[in-house]
PDB file of C-alpha atoms in Angstrom:
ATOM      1  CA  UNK A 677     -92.689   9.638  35.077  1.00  0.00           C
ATOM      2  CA  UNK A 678     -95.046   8.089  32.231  1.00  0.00           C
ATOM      3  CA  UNK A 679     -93.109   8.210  28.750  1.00  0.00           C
ATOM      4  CA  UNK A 680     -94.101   6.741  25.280  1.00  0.00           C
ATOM      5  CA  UNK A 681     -91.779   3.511  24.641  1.00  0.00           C
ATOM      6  CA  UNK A 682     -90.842   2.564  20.828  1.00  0.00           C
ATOM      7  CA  UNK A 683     -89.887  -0.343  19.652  1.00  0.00           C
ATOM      8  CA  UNK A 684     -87.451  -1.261  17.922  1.00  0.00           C
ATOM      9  CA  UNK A 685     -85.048   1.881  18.526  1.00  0.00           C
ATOM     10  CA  UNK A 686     -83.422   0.382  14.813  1.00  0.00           C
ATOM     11  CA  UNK A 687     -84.931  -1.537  11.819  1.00  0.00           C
ATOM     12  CA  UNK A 688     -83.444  -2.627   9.136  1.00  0.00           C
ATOM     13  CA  UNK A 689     -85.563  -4.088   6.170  1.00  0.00           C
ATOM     14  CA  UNK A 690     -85.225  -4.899   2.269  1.00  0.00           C
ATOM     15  CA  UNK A 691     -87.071  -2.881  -0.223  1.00  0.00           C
ATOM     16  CA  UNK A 692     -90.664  -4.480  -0.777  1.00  0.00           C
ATOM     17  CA  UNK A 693     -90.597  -5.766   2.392  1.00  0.00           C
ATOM     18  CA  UNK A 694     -93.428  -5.205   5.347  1.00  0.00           C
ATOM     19  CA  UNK A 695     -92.844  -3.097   8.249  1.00  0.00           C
ATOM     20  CA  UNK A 696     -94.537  -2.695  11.870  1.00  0.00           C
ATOM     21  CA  UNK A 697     -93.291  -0.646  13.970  1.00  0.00           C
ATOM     22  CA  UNK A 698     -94.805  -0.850  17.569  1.00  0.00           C
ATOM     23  CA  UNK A 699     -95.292   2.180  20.594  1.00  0.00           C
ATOM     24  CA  UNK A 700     -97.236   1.686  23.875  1.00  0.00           C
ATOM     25  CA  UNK A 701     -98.329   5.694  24.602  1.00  0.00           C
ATOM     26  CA  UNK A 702     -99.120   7.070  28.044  1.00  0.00           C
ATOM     27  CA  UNK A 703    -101.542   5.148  29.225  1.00  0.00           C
ATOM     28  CA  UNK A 704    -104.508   8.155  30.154  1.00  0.00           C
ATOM     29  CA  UNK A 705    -103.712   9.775  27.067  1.00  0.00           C
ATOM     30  CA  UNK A 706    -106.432   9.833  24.163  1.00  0.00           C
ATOM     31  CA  UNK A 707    -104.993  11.108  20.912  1.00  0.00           C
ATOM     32  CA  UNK A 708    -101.898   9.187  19.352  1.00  0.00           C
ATOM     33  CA  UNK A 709     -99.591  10.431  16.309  1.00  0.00           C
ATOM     34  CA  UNK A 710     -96.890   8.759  14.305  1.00  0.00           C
ATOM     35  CA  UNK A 711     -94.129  11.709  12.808  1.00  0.00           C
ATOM     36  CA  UNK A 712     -91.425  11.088  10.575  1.00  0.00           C
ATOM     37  CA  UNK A 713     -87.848  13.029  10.470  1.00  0.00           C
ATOM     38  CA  UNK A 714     -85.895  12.133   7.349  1.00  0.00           C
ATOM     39  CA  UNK A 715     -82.266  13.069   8.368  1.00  0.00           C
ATOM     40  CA  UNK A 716     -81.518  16.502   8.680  1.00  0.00           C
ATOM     41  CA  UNK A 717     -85.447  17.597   7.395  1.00  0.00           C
ATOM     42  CA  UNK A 718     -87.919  19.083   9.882  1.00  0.00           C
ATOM     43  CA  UNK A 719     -90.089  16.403  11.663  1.00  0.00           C
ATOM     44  CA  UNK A 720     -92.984  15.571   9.471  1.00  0.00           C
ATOM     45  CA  UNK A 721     -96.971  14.528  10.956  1.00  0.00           C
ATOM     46  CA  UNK A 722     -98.183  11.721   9.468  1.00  0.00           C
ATOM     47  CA  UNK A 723    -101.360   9.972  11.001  1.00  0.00           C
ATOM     48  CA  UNK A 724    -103.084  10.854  14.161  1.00  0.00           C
ATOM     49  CA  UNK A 725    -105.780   8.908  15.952  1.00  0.00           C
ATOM     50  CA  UNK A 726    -108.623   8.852  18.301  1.00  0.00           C
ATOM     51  CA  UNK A 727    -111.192   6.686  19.189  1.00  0.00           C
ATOM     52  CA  UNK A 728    -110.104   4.128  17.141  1.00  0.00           C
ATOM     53  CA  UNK A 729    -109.972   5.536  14.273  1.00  0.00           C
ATOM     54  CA  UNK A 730    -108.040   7.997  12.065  1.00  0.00           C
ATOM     55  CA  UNK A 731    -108.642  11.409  12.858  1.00  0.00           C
ATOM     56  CA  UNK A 732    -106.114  12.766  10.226  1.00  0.00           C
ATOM     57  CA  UNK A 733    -103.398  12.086   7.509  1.00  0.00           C
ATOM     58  CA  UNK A 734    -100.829  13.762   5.816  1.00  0.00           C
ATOM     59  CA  UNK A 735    -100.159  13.261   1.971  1.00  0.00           C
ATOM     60  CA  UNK A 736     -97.453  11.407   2.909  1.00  0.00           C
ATOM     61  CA  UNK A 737     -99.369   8.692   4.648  1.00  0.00           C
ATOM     62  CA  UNK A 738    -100.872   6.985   1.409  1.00  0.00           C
ATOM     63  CA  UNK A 739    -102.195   3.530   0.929  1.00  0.00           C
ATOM     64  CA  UNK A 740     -98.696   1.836   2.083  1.00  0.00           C
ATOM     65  CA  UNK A 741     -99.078   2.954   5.531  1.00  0.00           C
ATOM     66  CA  UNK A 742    -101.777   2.097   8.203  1.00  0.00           C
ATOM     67  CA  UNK A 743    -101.988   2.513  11.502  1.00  0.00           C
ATOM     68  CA  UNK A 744    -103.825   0.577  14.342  1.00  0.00           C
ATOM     69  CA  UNK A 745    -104.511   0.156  18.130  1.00  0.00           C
ATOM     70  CA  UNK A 746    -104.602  -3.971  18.746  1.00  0.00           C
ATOM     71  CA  UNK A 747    -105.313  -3.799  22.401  1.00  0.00           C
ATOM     72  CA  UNK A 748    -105.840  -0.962  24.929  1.00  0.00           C
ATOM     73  CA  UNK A 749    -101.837  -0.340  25.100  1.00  0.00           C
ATOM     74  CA  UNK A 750    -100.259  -0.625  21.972  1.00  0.00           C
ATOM     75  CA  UNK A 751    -100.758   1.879  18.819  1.00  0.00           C
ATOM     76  CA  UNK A 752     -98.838   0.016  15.481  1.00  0.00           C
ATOM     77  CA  UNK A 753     -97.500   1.866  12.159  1.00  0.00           C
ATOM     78  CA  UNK A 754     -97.413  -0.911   9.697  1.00  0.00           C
ATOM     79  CA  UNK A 755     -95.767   0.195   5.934  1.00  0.00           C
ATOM     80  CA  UNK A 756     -96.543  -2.923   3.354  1.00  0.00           C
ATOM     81  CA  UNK A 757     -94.215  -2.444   0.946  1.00  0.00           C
ATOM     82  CA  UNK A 758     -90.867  -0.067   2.009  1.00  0.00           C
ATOM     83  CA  UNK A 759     -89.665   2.241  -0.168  1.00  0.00           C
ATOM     84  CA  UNK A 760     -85.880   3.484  -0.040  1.00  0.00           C
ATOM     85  CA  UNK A 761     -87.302   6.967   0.794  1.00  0.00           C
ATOM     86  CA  UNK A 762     -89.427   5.857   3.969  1.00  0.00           C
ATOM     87  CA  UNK A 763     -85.656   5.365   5.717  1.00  0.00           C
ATOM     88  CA  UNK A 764     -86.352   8.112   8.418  1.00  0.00           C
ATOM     89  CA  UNK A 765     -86.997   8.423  12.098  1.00  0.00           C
ATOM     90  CA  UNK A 766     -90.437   7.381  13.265  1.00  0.00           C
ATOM     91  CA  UNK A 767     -91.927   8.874  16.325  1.00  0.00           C
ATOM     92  CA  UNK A 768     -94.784   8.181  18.089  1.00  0.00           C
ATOM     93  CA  UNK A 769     -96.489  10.711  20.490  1.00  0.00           C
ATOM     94  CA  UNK A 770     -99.456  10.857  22.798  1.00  0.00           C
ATOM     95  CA  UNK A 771    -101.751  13.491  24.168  1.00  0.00           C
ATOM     96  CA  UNK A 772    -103.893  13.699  27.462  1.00  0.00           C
ATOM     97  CA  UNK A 773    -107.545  15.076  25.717  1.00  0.00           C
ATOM     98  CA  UNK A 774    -109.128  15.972  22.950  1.00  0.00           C
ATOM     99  CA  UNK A 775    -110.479  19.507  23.703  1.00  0.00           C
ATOM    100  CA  UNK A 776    -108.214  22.437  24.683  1.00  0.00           C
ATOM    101  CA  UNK A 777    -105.046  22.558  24.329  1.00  0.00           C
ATOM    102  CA  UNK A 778    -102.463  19.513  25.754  1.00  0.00           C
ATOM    103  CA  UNK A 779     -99.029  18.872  25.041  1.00  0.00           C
ATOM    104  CA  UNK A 780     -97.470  15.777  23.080  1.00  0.00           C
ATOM    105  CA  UNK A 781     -95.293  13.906  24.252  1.00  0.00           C
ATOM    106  CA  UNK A 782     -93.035  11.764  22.002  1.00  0.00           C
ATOM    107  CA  UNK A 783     -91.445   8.321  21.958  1.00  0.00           C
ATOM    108  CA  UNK A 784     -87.515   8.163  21.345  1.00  0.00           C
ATOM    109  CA  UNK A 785     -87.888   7.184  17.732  1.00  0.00           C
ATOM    110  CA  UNK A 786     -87.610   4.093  15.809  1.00  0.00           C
ATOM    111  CA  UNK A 787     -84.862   4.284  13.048  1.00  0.00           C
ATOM    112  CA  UNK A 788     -85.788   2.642   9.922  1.00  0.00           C
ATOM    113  CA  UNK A 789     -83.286   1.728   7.535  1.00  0.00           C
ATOM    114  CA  UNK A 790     -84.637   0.656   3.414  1.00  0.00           C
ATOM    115  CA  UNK A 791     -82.119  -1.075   2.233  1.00  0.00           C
TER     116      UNK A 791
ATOM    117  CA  UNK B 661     -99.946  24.695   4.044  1.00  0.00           C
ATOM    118  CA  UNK B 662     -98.991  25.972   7.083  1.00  0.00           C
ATOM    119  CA  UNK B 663     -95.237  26.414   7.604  1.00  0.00           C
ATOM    120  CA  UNK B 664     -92.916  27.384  10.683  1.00  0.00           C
ATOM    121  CA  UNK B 665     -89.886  29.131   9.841  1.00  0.00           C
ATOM    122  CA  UNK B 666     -86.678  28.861  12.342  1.00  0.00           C
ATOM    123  CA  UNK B 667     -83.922  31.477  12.632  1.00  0.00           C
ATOM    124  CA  UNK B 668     -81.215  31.393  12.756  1.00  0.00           C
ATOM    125  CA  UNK B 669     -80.736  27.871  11.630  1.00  0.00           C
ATOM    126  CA  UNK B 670     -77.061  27.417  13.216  1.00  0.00           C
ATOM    127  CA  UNK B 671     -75.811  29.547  15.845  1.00  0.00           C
ATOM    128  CA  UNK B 672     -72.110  28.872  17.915  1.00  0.00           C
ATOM    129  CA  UNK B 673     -71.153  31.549  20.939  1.00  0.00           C
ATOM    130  CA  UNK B 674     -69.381  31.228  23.698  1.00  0.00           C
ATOM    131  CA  UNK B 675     -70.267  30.229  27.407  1.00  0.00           C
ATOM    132  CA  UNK B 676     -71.639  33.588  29.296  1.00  0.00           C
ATOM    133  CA  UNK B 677     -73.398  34.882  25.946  1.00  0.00           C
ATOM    134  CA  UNK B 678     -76.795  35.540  25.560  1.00  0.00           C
ATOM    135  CA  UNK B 679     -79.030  34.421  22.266  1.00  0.00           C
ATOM    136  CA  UNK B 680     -82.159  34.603  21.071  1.00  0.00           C
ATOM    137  CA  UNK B 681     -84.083  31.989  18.905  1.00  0.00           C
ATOM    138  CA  UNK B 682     -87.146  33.144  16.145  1.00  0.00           C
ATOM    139  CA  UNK B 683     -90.026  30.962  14.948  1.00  0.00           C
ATOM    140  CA  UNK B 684     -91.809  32.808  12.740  1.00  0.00           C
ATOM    141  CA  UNK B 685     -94.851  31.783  10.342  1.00  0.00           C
ATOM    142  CA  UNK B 686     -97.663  33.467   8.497  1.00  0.00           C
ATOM    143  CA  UNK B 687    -100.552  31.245  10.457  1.00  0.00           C
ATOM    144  CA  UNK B 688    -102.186  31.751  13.796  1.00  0.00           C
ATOM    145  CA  UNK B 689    -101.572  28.629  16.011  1.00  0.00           C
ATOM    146  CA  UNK B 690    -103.903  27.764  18.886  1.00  0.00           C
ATOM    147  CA  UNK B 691    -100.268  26.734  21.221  1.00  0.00           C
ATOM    148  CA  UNK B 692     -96.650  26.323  20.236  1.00  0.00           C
ATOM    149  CA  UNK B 693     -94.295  23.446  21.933  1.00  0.00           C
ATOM    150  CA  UNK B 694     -90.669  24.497  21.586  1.00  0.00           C
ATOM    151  CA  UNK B 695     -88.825  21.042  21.848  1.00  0.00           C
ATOM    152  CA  UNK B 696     -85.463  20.357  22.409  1.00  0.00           C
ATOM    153  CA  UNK B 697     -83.963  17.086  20.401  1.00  0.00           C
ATOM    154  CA  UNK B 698     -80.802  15.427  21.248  1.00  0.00           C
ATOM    155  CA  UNK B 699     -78.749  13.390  18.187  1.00  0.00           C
ATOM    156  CA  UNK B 700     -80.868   9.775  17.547  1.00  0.00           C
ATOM    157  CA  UNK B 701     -83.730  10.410  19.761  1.00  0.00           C
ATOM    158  CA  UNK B 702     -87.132  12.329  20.090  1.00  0.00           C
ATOM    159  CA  UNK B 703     -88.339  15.632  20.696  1.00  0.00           C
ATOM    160  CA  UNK B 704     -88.336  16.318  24.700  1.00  0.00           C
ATOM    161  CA  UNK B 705     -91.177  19.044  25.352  1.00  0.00           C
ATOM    162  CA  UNK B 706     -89.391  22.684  26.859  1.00  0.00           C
ATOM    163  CA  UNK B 707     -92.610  24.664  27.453  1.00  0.00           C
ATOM    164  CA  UNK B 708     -96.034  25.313  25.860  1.00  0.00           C
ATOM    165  CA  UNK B 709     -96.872  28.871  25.288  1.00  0.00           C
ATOM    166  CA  UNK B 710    -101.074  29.362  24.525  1.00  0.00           C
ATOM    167  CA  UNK B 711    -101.897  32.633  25.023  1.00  0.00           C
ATOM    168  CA  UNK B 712    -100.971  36.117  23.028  1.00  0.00           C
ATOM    169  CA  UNK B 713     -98.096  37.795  24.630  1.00  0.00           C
ATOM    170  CA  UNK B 714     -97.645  35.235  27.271  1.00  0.00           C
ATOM    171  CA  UNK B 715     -94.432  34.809  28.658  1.00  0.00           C
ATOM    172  CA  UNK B 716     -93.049  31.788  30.440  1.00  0.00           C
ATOM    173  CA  UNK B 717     -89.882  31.190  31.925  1.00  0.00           C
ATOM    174  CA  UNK B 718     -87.352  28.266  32.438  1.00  0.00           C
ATOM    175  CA  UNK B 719     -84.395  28.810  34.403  1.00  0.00           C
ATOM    176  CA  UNK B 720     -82.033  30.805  32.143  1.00  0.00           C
ATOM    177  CA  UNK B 721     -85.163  30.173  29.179  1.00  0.00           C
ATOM    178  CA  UNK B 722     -87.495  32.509  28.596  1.00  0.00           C
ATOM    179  CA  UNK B 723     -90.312  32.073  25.693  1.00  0.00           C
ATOM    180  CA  UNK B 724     -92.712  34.303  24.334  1.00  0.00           C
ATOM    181  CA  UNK B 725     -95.753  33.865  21.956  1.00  0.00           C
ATOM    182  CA  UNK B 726     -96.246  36.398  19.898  1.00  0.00           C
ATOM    183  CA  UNK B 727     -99.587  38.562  20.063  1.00  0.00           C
ATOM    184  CA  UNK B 728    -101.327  37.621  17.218  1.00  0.00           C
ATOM    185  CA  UNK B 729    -100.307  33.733  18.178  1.00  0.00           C
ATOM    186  CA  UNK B 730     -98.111  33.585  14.772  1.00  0.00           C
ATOM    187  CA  UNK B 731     -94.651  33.759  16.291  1.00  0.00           C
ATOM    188  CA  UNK B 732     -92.579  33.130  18.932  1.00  0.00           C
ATOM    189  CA  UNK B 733     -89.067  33.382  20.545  1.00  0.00           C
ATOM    190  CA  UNK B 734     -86.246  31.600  22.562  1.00  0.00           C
ATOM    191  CA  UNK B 735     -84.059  33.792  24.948  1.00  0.00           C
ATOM    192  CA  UNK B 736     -81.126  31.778  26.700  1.00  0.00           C
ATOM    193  CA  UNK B 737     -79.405  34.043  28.906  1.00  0.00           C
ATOM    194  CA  UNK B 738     -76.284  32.765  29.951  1.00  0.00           C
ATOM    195  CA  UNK B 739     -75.547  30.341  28.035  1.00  0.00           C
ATOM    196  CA  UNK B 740     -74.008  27.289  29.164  1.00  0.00           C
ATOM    197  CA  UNK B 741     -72.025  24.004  27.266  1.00  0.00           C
ATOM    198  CA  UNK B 742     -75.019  22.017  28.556  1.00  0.00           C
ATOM    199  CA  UNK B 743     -77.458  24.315  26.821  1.00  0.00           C
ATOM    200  CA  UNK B 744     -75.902  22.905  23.155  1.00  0.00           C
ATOM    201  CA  UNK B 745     -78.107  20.997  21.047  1.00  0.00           C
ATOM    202  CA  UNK B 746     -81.238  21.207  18.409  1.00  0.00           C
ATOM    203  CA  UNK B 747     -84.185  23.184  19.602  1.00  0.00           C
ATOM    204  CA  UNK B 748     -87.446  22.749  17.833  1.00  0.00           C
ATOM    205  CA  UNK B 749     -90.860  24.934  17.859  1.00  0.00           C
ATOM    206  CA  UNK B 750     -93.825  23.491  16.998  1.00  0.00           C
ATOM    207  CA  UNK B 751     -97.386  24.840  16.321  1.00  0.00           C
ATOM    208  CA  UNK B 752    -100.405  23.091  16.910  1.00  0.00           C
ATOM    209  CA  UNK B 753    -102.888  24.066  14.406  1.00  0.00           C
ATOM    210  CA  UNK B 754    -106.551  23.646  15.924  1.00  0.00           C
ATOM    211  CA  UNK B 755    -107.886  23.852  19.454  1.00  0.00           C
ATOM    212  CA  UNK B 756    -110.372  21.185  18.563  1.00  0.00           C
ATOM    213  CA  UNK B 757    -109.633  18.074  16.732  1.00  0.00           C
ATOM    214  CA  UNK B 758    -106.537  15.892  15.849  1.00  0.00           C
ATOM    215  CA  UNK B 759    -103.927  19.170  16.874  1.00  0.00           C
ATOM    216  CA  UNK B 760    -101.060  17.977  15.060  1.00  0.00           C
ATOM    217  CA  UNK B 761     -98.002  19.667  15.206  1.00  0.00           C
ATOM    218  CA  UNK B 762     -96.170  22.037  12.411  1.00  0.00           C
ATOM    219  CA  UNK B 763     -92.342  21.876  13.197  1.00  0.00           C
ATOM    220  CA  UNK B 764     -89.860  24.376  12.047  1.00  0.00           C
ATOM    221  CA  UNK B 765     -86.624  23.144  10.688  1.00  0.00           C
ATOM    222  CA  UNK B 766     -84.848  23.597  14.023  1.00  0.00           C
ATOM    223  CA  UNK B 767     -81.721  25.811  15.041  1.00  0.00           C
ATOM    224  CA  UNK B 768     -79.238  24.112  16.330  1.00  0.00           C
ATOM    225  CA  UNK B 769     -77.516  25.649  18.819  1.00  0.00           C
ATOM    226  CA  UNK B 770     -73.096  25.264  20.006  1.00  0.00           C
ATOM    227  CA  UNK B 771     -72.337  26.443  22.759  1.00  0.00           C
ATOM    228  CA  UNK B 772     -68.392  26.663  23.223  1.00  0.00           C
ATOM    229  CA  UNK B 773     -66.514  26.558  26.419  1.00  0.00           C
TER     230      UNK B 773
END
């Protein structure tokens, strides 16, 4: 069964330093997301993306973070300069189309640790 | 701002009991994902309820989307040890366009032998 991989499943980074954090979505999908979950808070949208290109951002995806699509399988979240706060859970999650409705599917998470 | 609201937020029973899960907000949502979420990894999709009313049934599961598309609900009859865990809704907010998702905070759910 197609799944969204992320990698790593753990990072762990000084403050200040860059982070990319890497998923490969369902391949026929069209619309990619990257959520947050700080622990024990409600998961969080931050970006989504279609067409190469952002489609929509939360507040809390401000200049530090951007997102990108390199080739035709990966989709990237890249934060310049970590804060302590952005330790959380980062998912990534896919959807089939653009019109209707479709379900998302999500990655197992990348934990990232600001130390 | 468009917020989900999960009751109750902890609930413990015992094997053989029947429960019932609430995700309520004040926004209409063109679909709502309930999720389930096991410790350190992501959100594994349950069901996708669309329509007002519409009912949909997993095994012992049974959601339902409320009529006006604002609310839904989580019946687990039977519960079992295996049912335990964190369940999630989550409202998508347009048909058209990026459809992100609006989580509630999750109730998560012990069920004790």
């Amino acid at each position: 069964e197609p799944e969204v991989t992320q990698t790593p499943s753990h990072q762990v980074t000084q403050m200040g330093q860059e982070v990319i954090l890497r998923c490969v979505p369902i391949s026929n999908h069209l619309y990619f997301y990257w959520y947050r979950q700080i622990l024990g808070q409600k998961v969080e949208f931050l970006v989504s993306f279609y067409n190469n290109e952002i489609s929509e951002k939360s507040e809390i995806f401000d200049d530090q973070f951007s997102v990108e699509r390199p080739d035709g399988s990966n989709f990237t979240l890249k934060i310049r300069s970590t804060k302590l706060e952005d330790s959380a859970m980062y998912f990534c999650a896919s959807r089939e189309r653009s019109g209707g409705w479709a379900e998302a599917f999500f990655g197992q998470g990348t934990r990232l640790t600001v130390v | 701002t468009q917020l989900l609201e999960q009751s109750p937020q902890f609930l413990s029973i015992q094997e053989g009991e029947n429960l019932t899960v609430y995700c309520n907000s004040s926004s209409v949502f063109s679909s709502l994902q309930w999720y389930r979420q096991e410790p350190g990894e992501g959100p594994v999709l349950l069901v996708t309820v669309v329509t007002g009313g519409e009912v949909k049934k997993l095994k012992r599961l049974t959601f339902q989307f409320g009529d006006a598309r604002k609310d839904s609900s989580l019946h687990i009859t039977a519960a079992q040890p295996g049912d335990t865990g964190l369940y999630l809704c989550a409202g998508a907010d347009l048909i058209q366009g990026a459809q992100k998702l609006v989580f509630g905070q999750g109730t998560r759910l012990t069920i004790n032998p």
